[in-house]
């Protein structure tokens, strides 16, 4: 401090050690570890003590190649802070070992963040192993996954063949500076191969960059779990299947294998559950003849050696807390603990909860207390509420990490009071979800039907009925063998009625009736209910049945029968017809909660088998077509309609839908490059560029895939790609695409409902004539969807105006291009402007809208509307009449145009823009409004105000602003003439034409401003259609419109421009007269963009009124539709 005048801090580094808790050092013994969790905790604690005694300001747990090692370090640090030392900030830095984007122990960067975020690190990021260039996508992934600051200190490139690092300080500094400029990082530095010269160059390169602004929350309201991969459980996540078969108390086979020491065979049961759709894996070792802790340790260690199992989060399940701890000490991901309760009193409950919190796990809380198990709705809810308050208020447990099990108890036992157990669980579930924010609800589903053990058909039907209703009430997850559940709508009607009556206690004789039904099913009830009646139906119905039921036994023979049928002349027709129809039904049932993920996966396997059978026939057909058309193999590439890159995004392994799309496109002569599953963003983009793709298609089934798709879209935007982006998959939707993805990518983004639509979409995108119209149609539709979506958000949250300002657009004015000065300062008037110059700039689409003539795709807009069957003929008549009136009006000078433009020195001051004359005297102030409606938690979009586009006062940068007002005169005189003739048609016509001329005047003048009067875009060469689509640089927003909805700002423009002298006046309500007038501001900043301020809150209104020196009531009057509150109520 004395020498440099700059405050310096010391970070005490805790390295990774030369041991690993997640990987065995012995190939022969995958469960073996050469160090224990407790030993690592002791080692890290000793090191942390030394650093803290030495006076470090920060503890930096770094170079983490195994997350479990870091969890041991963090566990020890938490204990030190709790018992011995004053808390200091904790930084965490992981290590991605190669371009797979994973740590050495196999975790993705997001899973790593979730696993260690329980300690609320001040900073989290990456170091070592990679150079800056290779590290970028993973640092970006870290940033989107955390509300902490981000640290990044890569190596000086990748090592050469001798293990040395060749990257120069200048090259490395430039790369890291790009991170900083893009707002990805807060702390930067260097690791292996870097020298003091590297650090100096990096420091200088980022010295003028604004630090990353962390999001306030990431995935607000979500439960975040992890195995090797991340898992998000949010408000719209489908029911989560917790696999139940790795439970010694619930699976005889598993229990036998474990007791016989056949752990690796037992591992196959775990793997099969994950393959069949278990999203979380329950592990229970509670058996009288088992030593629980060692058994749990061995099995969880073995799971770590199997990536196909370890990718999902674990649920460590035991009534013995020592077994729970043993499991937690072996799991690098964020687990669930099942369970704790108030059964042994508050002290025991709090102690266990604190340990679980220290390990960073979520917790299941049973509805037990000191008095025993709750059976009635009120007591279930009361115990859960009491537990919740202790956890949240005393233990400071994250409310989103709390799961309640309100006790799924057995019904139909013959004891009358048990008959309401299903009802009380459903009621309690609904009340818990309504009254305990963030909490989830789970349960062991098999308990419900235990009275019918041995009668599997009945039990499975009971489970399906129970889940159908419990999920509607709010059940989030359950321990269930979901792969054996029948589809709710397929349960035999009599059995369904009996199960419904039992659940809702509608029939006092329900138990006896169900028993009687079960006894009539024979000893092997599963075989008894199997019927081959469906085999007698038409082939289309048989295919549909096979797909919905997940039966592959007859799929090949049925597909073959369809292929040779006259109804399907091409193999592709079978896919597009009955197979797609069947999968569509599967999708609908899944979406309605009547099918579960394991059942969907079975259906997908059947589909895959059918498509696999058809592929050789489609290839044969393609070869025959090539031969007929004389196309040689080497000529094939030039014969393709286009090249499409398809990928299932990172974190998702589901690909049946994508594969079908690939087959369908391939059969329609597209070159398809399928990158498979789990595809990192950078691989998708690299392939698209390398292969010169025409279209990129992204697919995904699980909810986190939606966020990855957003990331891909943002990266495509960042690197300047302009390829159409197709979005598809079970969890995707047109609404999500329109609201979340399309705004992140300025090029075409289209949701594709299913494979049958892919050819239609791709064909439209590849057709130079149809493409523009198709995308315009999509753009309009998505804009309507966005408006409807945001209008429907009754409980939309808003940032305070101060917080919104802190998250505004932050430009580095020292590195931005120097603003170009206009050719003059002051105003320039135009009288009797040549109307013939404006005609080419007319946008005719709004003209047809006036007459309510709207063509449908592909005949929307001018001139294609003339081809529309419904309105084309009438549109042509109206257009011809317009042309005649337009040219008569110009030739006879019935209509004239006048306008004025002005340019001024300008500087922003907060949300205002101060305007100066050419002597730099302050003459006026334009006032701005800023966006306040809270954006998505993962969004890094700024909260915009028009002042963001003007250099701030004190920045040392001279900036400018322009403004204009243009008008078309003569309308009133023409209308009076037509009124005398009672000619309403021509009255509407002349007004519509005048509006078009005024808008064309604004468009033409703006072009002249860019190229001539301001000259900041002299090389621009755009057609009128491109001008209408705003493909130019700069904007011309107007007061009263979305970017500044306050009409009173026009008065400031009128004082400066003096349009009144030309006859362009403002009415009392601040409308322009003549009505065919356009006015606005000119911004030249290349980063300027149109936006909607949206709703604003009282704090901004009060602030705005003070800045305008106006009273709040007046401001509220003018901004009425924009208020996010009831002004009269206040």
PDB file of N, CA, C and O in Angstrom, residues 448-487:
ATOM      1  N   UNK A 448     -47.622 -47.646  -1.543  1.00  0.00           N
ATOM      2  CA  UNK A 448     -49.047 -47.403  -1.744  1.00  0.00           C
ATOM      3  C   UNK A 448     -49.815 -48.701  -1.982  1.00  0.00           C
ATOM      4  O   UNK A 448     -50.933 -48.874  -1.494  1.00  0.00           O
ATOM      5  N   UNK A 449     -49.209 -49.640  -2.710  1.00  0.00           N
ATOM      6  CA  UNK A 449     -49.923 -50.853  -3.130  1.00  0.00           C
ATOM      7  C   UNK A 449     -49.461 -52.098  -2.386  1.00  0.00           C
ATOM      8  O   UNK A 449     -49.739 -53.216  -2.827  1.00  0.00           O
ATOM      9  N   UNK A 450     -48.762 -51.907  -1.279  1.00  0.00           N
ATOM     10  CA  UNK A 450     -48.108 -53.053  -0.630  1.00  0.00           C
ATOM     11  C   UNK A 450     -49.114 -54.143  -0.237  1.00  0.00           C
ATOM     12  O   UNK A 450     -48.766 -55.321  -0.159  1.00  0.00           O
ATOM     13  N   UNK A 451     -50.358 -53.760  -0.013  1.00  0.00           N
ATOM     14  CA  UNK A 451     -51.371 -54.741   0.381  1.00  0.00           C
ATOM     15  C   UNK A 451     -51.632 -55.764  -0.718  1.00  0.00           C
ATOM     16  O   UNK A 451     -52.165 -56.849  -0.455  1.00  0.00           O
ATOM     17  N   UNK A 452     -51.222 -55.421  -1.964  1.00  0.00           N
ATOM     18  CA  UNK A 452     -51.472 -56.324  -3.086  1.00  0.00           C
ATOM     19  C   UNK A 452     -50.172 -56.940  -3.604  1.00  0.00           C
ATOM     20  O   UNK A 452     -50.077 -57.276  -4.788  1.00  0.00           O
ATOM     21  N   UNK A 453     -49.179 -57.098  -2.704  1.00  0.00           N
ATOM     22  CA  UNK A 453     -47.909 -57.659  -3.145  1.00  0.00           C
ATOM     23  C   UNK A 453     -48.141 -59.054  -3.743  1.00  0.00           C
ATOM     24  O   UNK A 453     -48.962 -59.821  -3.259  1.00  0.00           O
ATOM     25  N   UNK A 454     -47.395 -59.296  -4.828  1.00  0.00           N
ATOM     26  CA  UNK A 454     -47.574 -60.548  -5.565  1.00  0.00           C
ATOM     27  C   UNK A 454     -48.540 -60.413  -6.722  1.00  0.00           C
ATOM     28  O   UNK A 454     -48.589 -61.277  -7.594  1.00  0.00           O
ATOM     29  N   UNK A 455     -49.333 -59.342  -6.718  1.00  0.00           N
ATOM     30  CA  UNK A 455     -50.297 -59.102  -7.803  1.00  0.00           C
ATOM     31  C   UNK A 455     -49.799 -57.907  -8.617  1.00  0.00           C
ATOM     32  O   UNK A 455     -50.298 -56.796  -8.504  1.00  0.00           O
ATOM     33  N   UNK A 456     -48.785 -58.149  -9.440  1.00  0.00           N
ATOM     34  CA  UNK A 456     -48.047 -57.051 -10.067  1.00  0.00           C
ATOM     35  C   UNK A 456     -48.895 -56.207 -11.011  1.00  0.00           C
ATOM     36  O   UNK A 456     -48.743 -54.997 -11.080  1.00  0.00           O
ATOM     37  N   UNK A 457     -49.789 -56.820 -11.739  1.00  0.00           N
ATOM     38  CA  UNK A 457     -50.633 -56.038 -12.663  1.00  0.00           C
ATOM     39  C   UNK A 457     -51.467 -55.026 -11.903  1.00  0.00           C
ATOM     40  O   UNK A 457     -51.589 -53.863 -12.303  1.00  0.00           O
ATOM     41  N   UNK A 458     -52.040 -55.466 -10.781  1.00  0.00           N
ATOM     42  CA  UNK A 458     -52.846 -54.570  -9.952  1.00  0.00           C
ATOM     43  C   UNK A 458     -51.970 -53.487  -9.339  1.00  0.00           C
ATOM     44  O   UNK A 458     -52.325 -52.297  -9.347  1.00  0.00           O
ATOM     45  N   UNK A 459     -50.818 -53.890  -8.801  1.00  0.00           N
ATOM     46  CA  UNK A 459     -49.939 -52.910  -8.154  1.00  0.00           C
ATOM     47  C   UNK A 459     -49.499 -51.833  -9.149  1.00  0.00           C
ATOM     48  O   UNK A 459     -49.502 -50.641  -8.832  1.00  0.00           O
ATOM     49  N   UNK A 460     -49.106 -52.259 -10.329  1.00  0.00           N
ATOM     50  CA  UNK A 460     -48.620 -51.282 -11.312  1.00  0.00           C
ATOM     51  C   UNK A 460     -49.735 -50.333 -11.745  1.00  0.00           C
ATOM     52  O   UNK A 460     -49.511 -49.136 -11.939  1.00  0.00           O
ATOM     53  N   UNK A 461     -50.959 -50.869 -11.880  1.00  0.00           N
ATOM     54  CA  UNK A 461     -52.092 -49.994 -12.218  1.00  0.00           C
ATOM     55  C   UNK A 461     -52.351 -49.007 -11.077  1.00  0.00           C
ATOM     56  O   UNK A 461     -52.614 -47.815 -11.325  1.00  0.00           O
ATOM     57  N   UNK A 462     -52.280 -49.469  -9.837  1.00  0.00           N
ATOM     58  CA  UNK A 462     -52.475 -48.582  -8.678  1.00  0.00           C
ATOM     59  C   UNK A 462     -51.421 -47.470  -8.664  1.00  0.00           C
ATOM     60  O   UNK A 462     -51.732 -46.303  -8.406  1.00  0.00           O
ATOM     61  N   UNK A 463     -50.181 -47.834  -8.977  1.00  0.00           N
ATOM     62  CA  UNK A 463     -49.107 -46.832  -9.000  1.00  0.00           C
ATOM     63  C   UNK A 463     -49.367 -45.787 -10.080  1.00  0.00           C
ATOM     64  O   UNK A 463     -49.175 -44.589  -9.863  1.00  0.00           O
ATOM     65  N   UNK A 464     -49.789 -46.253 -11.251  1.00  0.00           N
ATOM     66  CA  UNK A 464     -50.020 -45.332 -12.359  1.00  0.00           C
ATOM     67  C   UNK A 464     -51.145 -44.351 -12.025  1.00  0.00           C
ATOM     68  O   UNK A 464     -51.036 -43.148 -12.279  1.00  0.00           O
ATOM     69  N   UNK A 465     -52.224 -44.851 -11.444  1.00  0.00           N
ATOM     70  CA  UNK A 465     -53.356 -43.997 -11.064  1.00  0.00           C
ATOM     71  C   UNK A 465     -52.936 -43.020  -9.966  1.00  0.00           C
ATOM     72  O   UNK A 465     -53.245 -41.818 -10.021  1.00  0.00           O
ATOM     73  N   UNK A 466     -52.234 -43.530  -8.963  1.00  0.00           N
ATOM     74  CA  UNK A 466     -51.783 -42.670  -7.863  1.00  0.00           C
ATOM     75  C   UNK A 466     -50.882 -41.550  -8.390  1.00  0.00           C
ATOM     76  O   UNK A 466     -51.061 -40.373  -8.056  1.00  0.00           O
ATOM     77  N   UNK A 467     -49.913 -41.903  -9.235  1.00  0.00           N
ATOM     78  CA  UNK A 467     -48.987 -40.897  -9.754  1.00  0.00           C
ATOM     79  C   UNK A 467     -49.703 -39.872 -10.626  1.00  0.00           C
ATOM     80  O   UNK A 467     -49.399 -38.675 -10.568  1.00  0.00           O
ATOM     81  N   UNK A 468     -50.654 -40.329 -11.408  1.00  0.00           N
ATOM     82  CA  UNK A 468     -51.374 -39.410 -12.286  1.00  0.00           C
ATOM     83  C   UNK A 468     -51.994 -38.264 -11.481  1.00  0.00           C
ATOM     84  O   UNK A 468     -51.892 -37.089 -11.852  1.00  0.00           O
ATOM     85  N   UNK A 469     -52.601 -38.600 -10.357  1.00  0.00           N
ATOM     86  CA  UNK A 469     -53.269 -37.572  -9.544  1.00  0.00           C
ATOM     87  C   UNK A 469     -52.282 -36.840  -8.621  1.00  0.00           C
ATOM     88  O   UNK A 469     -52.414 -35.627  -8.418  1.00  0.00           O
ATOM     89  N   UNK A 470     -51.317 -37.561  -8.079  1.00  0.00           N
ATOM     90  CA  UNK A 470     -50.356 -36.920  -7.177  1.00  0.00           C
ATOM     91  C   UNK A 470     -49.495 -35.905  -7.917  1.00  0.00           C
ATOM     92  O   UNK A 470     -49.170 -34.837  -7.384  1.00  0.00           O
ATOM     93  N   UNK A 471     -49.117 -36.234  -9.144  1.00  0.00           N
ATOM     94  CA  UNK A 471     -48.306 -35.303  -9.944  1.00  0.00           C
ATOM     95  C   UNK A 471     -49.106 -34.029 -10.233  1.00  0.00           C
ATOM     96  O   UNK A 471     -48.579 -32.916 -10.175  1.00  0.00           O
ATOM     97  N   UNK A 472     -50.391 -34.186 -10.522  1.00  0.00           N
ATOM     98  CA  UNK A 472     -51.234 -33.003 -10.736  1.00  0.00           C
ATOM     99  C   UNK A 472     -51.269 -32.126  -9.494  1.00  0.00           C
ATOM    100  O   UNK A 472     -51.354 -30.905  -9.587  1.00  0.00           O
ATOM    101  N   UNK A 473     -51.216 -32.750  -8.318  1.00  0.00           N
ATOM    102  CA  UNK A 473     -51.258 -31.997  -7.058  1.00  0.00           C
ATOM    103  C   UNK A 473     -49.914 -31.366  -6.708  1.00  0.00           C
ATOM    104  O   UNK A 473     -49.850 -30.518  -5.823  1.00  0.00           O
ATOM    105  N   UNK A 474     -48.833 -31.803  -7.415  1.00  0.00           N
ATOM    106  CA  UNK A 474     -47.534 -31.186  -7.158  1.00  0.00           C
ATOM    107  C   UNK A 474     -46.419 -32.139  -6.830  1.00  0.00           C
ATOM    108  O   UNK A 474     -45.305 -31.704  -6.516  1.00  0.00           O
ATOM    109  N   UNK A 475     -46.647 -33.444  -6.870  1.00  0.00           N
ATOM    110  CA  UNK A 475     -45.575 -34.404  -6.617  1.00  0.00           C
ATOM    111  C   UNK A 475     -44.482 -34.227  -7.665  1.00  0.00           C
ATOM    112  O   UNK A 475     -44.743 -34.304  -8.861  1.00  0.00           O
ATOM    113  N   UNK A 476     -43.262 -33.962  -7.215  1.00  0.00           N
ATOM    114  CA  UNK A 476     -42.161 -33.653  -8.118  1.00  0.00           C
ATOM    115  C   UNK A 476     -41.370 -34.883  -8.532  1.00  0.00           C
ATOM    116  O   UNK A 476     -40.838 -34.938  -9.640  1.00  0.00           O
ATOM    117  N   UNK A 477     -41.248 -35.836  -7.618  1.00  0.00           N
ATOM    118  CA  UNK A 477     -40.383 -36.990  -7.867  1.00  0.00           C
ATOM    119  C   UNK A 477     -40.863 -38.146  -7.017  1.00  0.00           C
ATOM    120  O   UNK A 477     -41.636 -37.968  -6.071  1.00  0.00           O
ATOM    121  N   UNK A 478     -40.395 -39.332  -7.357  1.00  0.00           N
ATOM    122  CA  UNK A 478     -40.776 -40.482  -6.563  1.00  0.00           C
ATOM    123  C   UNK A 478     -39.843 -41.640  -6.807  1.00  0.00           C
ATOM    124  O   UNK A 478     -39.272 -41.775  -7.892  1.00  0.00           O
ATOM    125  N   UNK A 479     -39.691 -42.471  -5.785  1.00  0.00           N
ATOM    126  CA  UNK A 479     -38.897 -43.693  -5.918  1.00  0.00           C
ATOM    127  C   UNK A 479     -39.829 -44.750  -6.487  1.00  0.00           C
ATOM    128  O   UNK A 479     -40.762 -45.192  -5.823  1.00  0.00           O
ATOM    129  N   UNK A 480     -39.595 -45.083  -7.754  1.00  0.00           N
ATOM    130  CA  UNK A 480     -40.559 -45.926  -8.464  1.00  0.00           C
ATOM    131  C   UNK A 480     -39.854 -46.657  -9.599  1.00  0.00           C
ATOM    132  O   UNK A 480     -38.918 -46.134 -10.189  1.00  0.00           O
ATOM    133  N   UNK A 481     -40.308 -47.851  -9.868  1.00  0.00           N
ATOM    134  CA  UNK A 481     -39.809 -48.591 -11.030  1.00  0.00           C
ATOM    135  C   UNK A 481     -40.676 -48.180 -12.223  1.00  0.00           C
ATOM    136  O   UNK A 481     -41.555 -48.912 -12.665  1.00  0.00           O
ATOM    137  N   UNK A 482     -40.399 -46.968 -12.728  1.00  0.00           N
ATOM    138  CA  UNK A 482     -41.286 -46.363 -13.726  1.00  0.00           C
ATOM    139  C   UNK A 482     -41.338 -47.158 -15.023  1.00  0.00           C
ATOM    140  O   UNK A 482     -42.312 -47.073 -15.765  1.00  0.00           O
ATOM    141  N   UNK A 483     -40.301 -47.931 -15.292  1.00  0.00           N
ATOM    142  CA  UNK A 483     -40.295 -48.712 -16.523  1.00  0.00           C
ATOM    143  C   UNK A 483     -41.383 -49.770 -16.555  1.00  0.00           C
ATOM    144  O   UNK A 483     -41.724 -50.290 -17.613  1.00  0.00           O
ATOM    145  N   UNK A 484     -41.935 -50.096 -15.393  1.00  0.00           N
ATOM    146  CA  UNK A 484     -42.982 -51.121 -15.340  1.00  0.00           C
ATOM    147  C   UNK A 484     -44.374 -50.525 -15.198  1.00  0.00           C
ATOM    148  O   UNK A 484     -45.336 -51.247 -14.943  1.00  0.00           O
ATOM    149  N   UNK A 485     -44.501 -49.219 -15.311  1.00  0.00           N
ATOM    150  CA  UNK A 485     -45.811 -48.598 -15.157  1.00  0.00           C
ATOM    151  C   UNK A 485     -46.603 -48.674 -16.457  1.00  0.00           C
ATOM    152  O   UNK A 485     -46.078 -48.386 -17.529  1.00  0.00           O
ATOM    153  N   UNK A 486     -47.878 -49.030 -16.380  1.00  0.00           N
ATOM    154  CA  UNK A 486     -48.710 -48.955 -17.576  1.00  0.00           C
ATOM    155  C   UNK A 486     -49.068 -47.498 -17.854  1.00  0.00           C
ATOM    156  O   UNK A 486     -49.087 -46.662 -16.950  1.00  0.00           O
ATOM    157  N   UNK A 487     -49.352 -47.183 -19.097  1.00  0.00           N
ATOM    158  CA  UNK A 487     -49.829 -45.847 -19.441  1.00  0.00           C
ATOM    159  C   UNK A 487     -51.244 -45.693 -18.876  1.00  0.00           C
ATOM    160  O   UNK A 487     -52.083 -46.575 -19.045  1.00  0.00           O
TER     161      UNK A 487
END
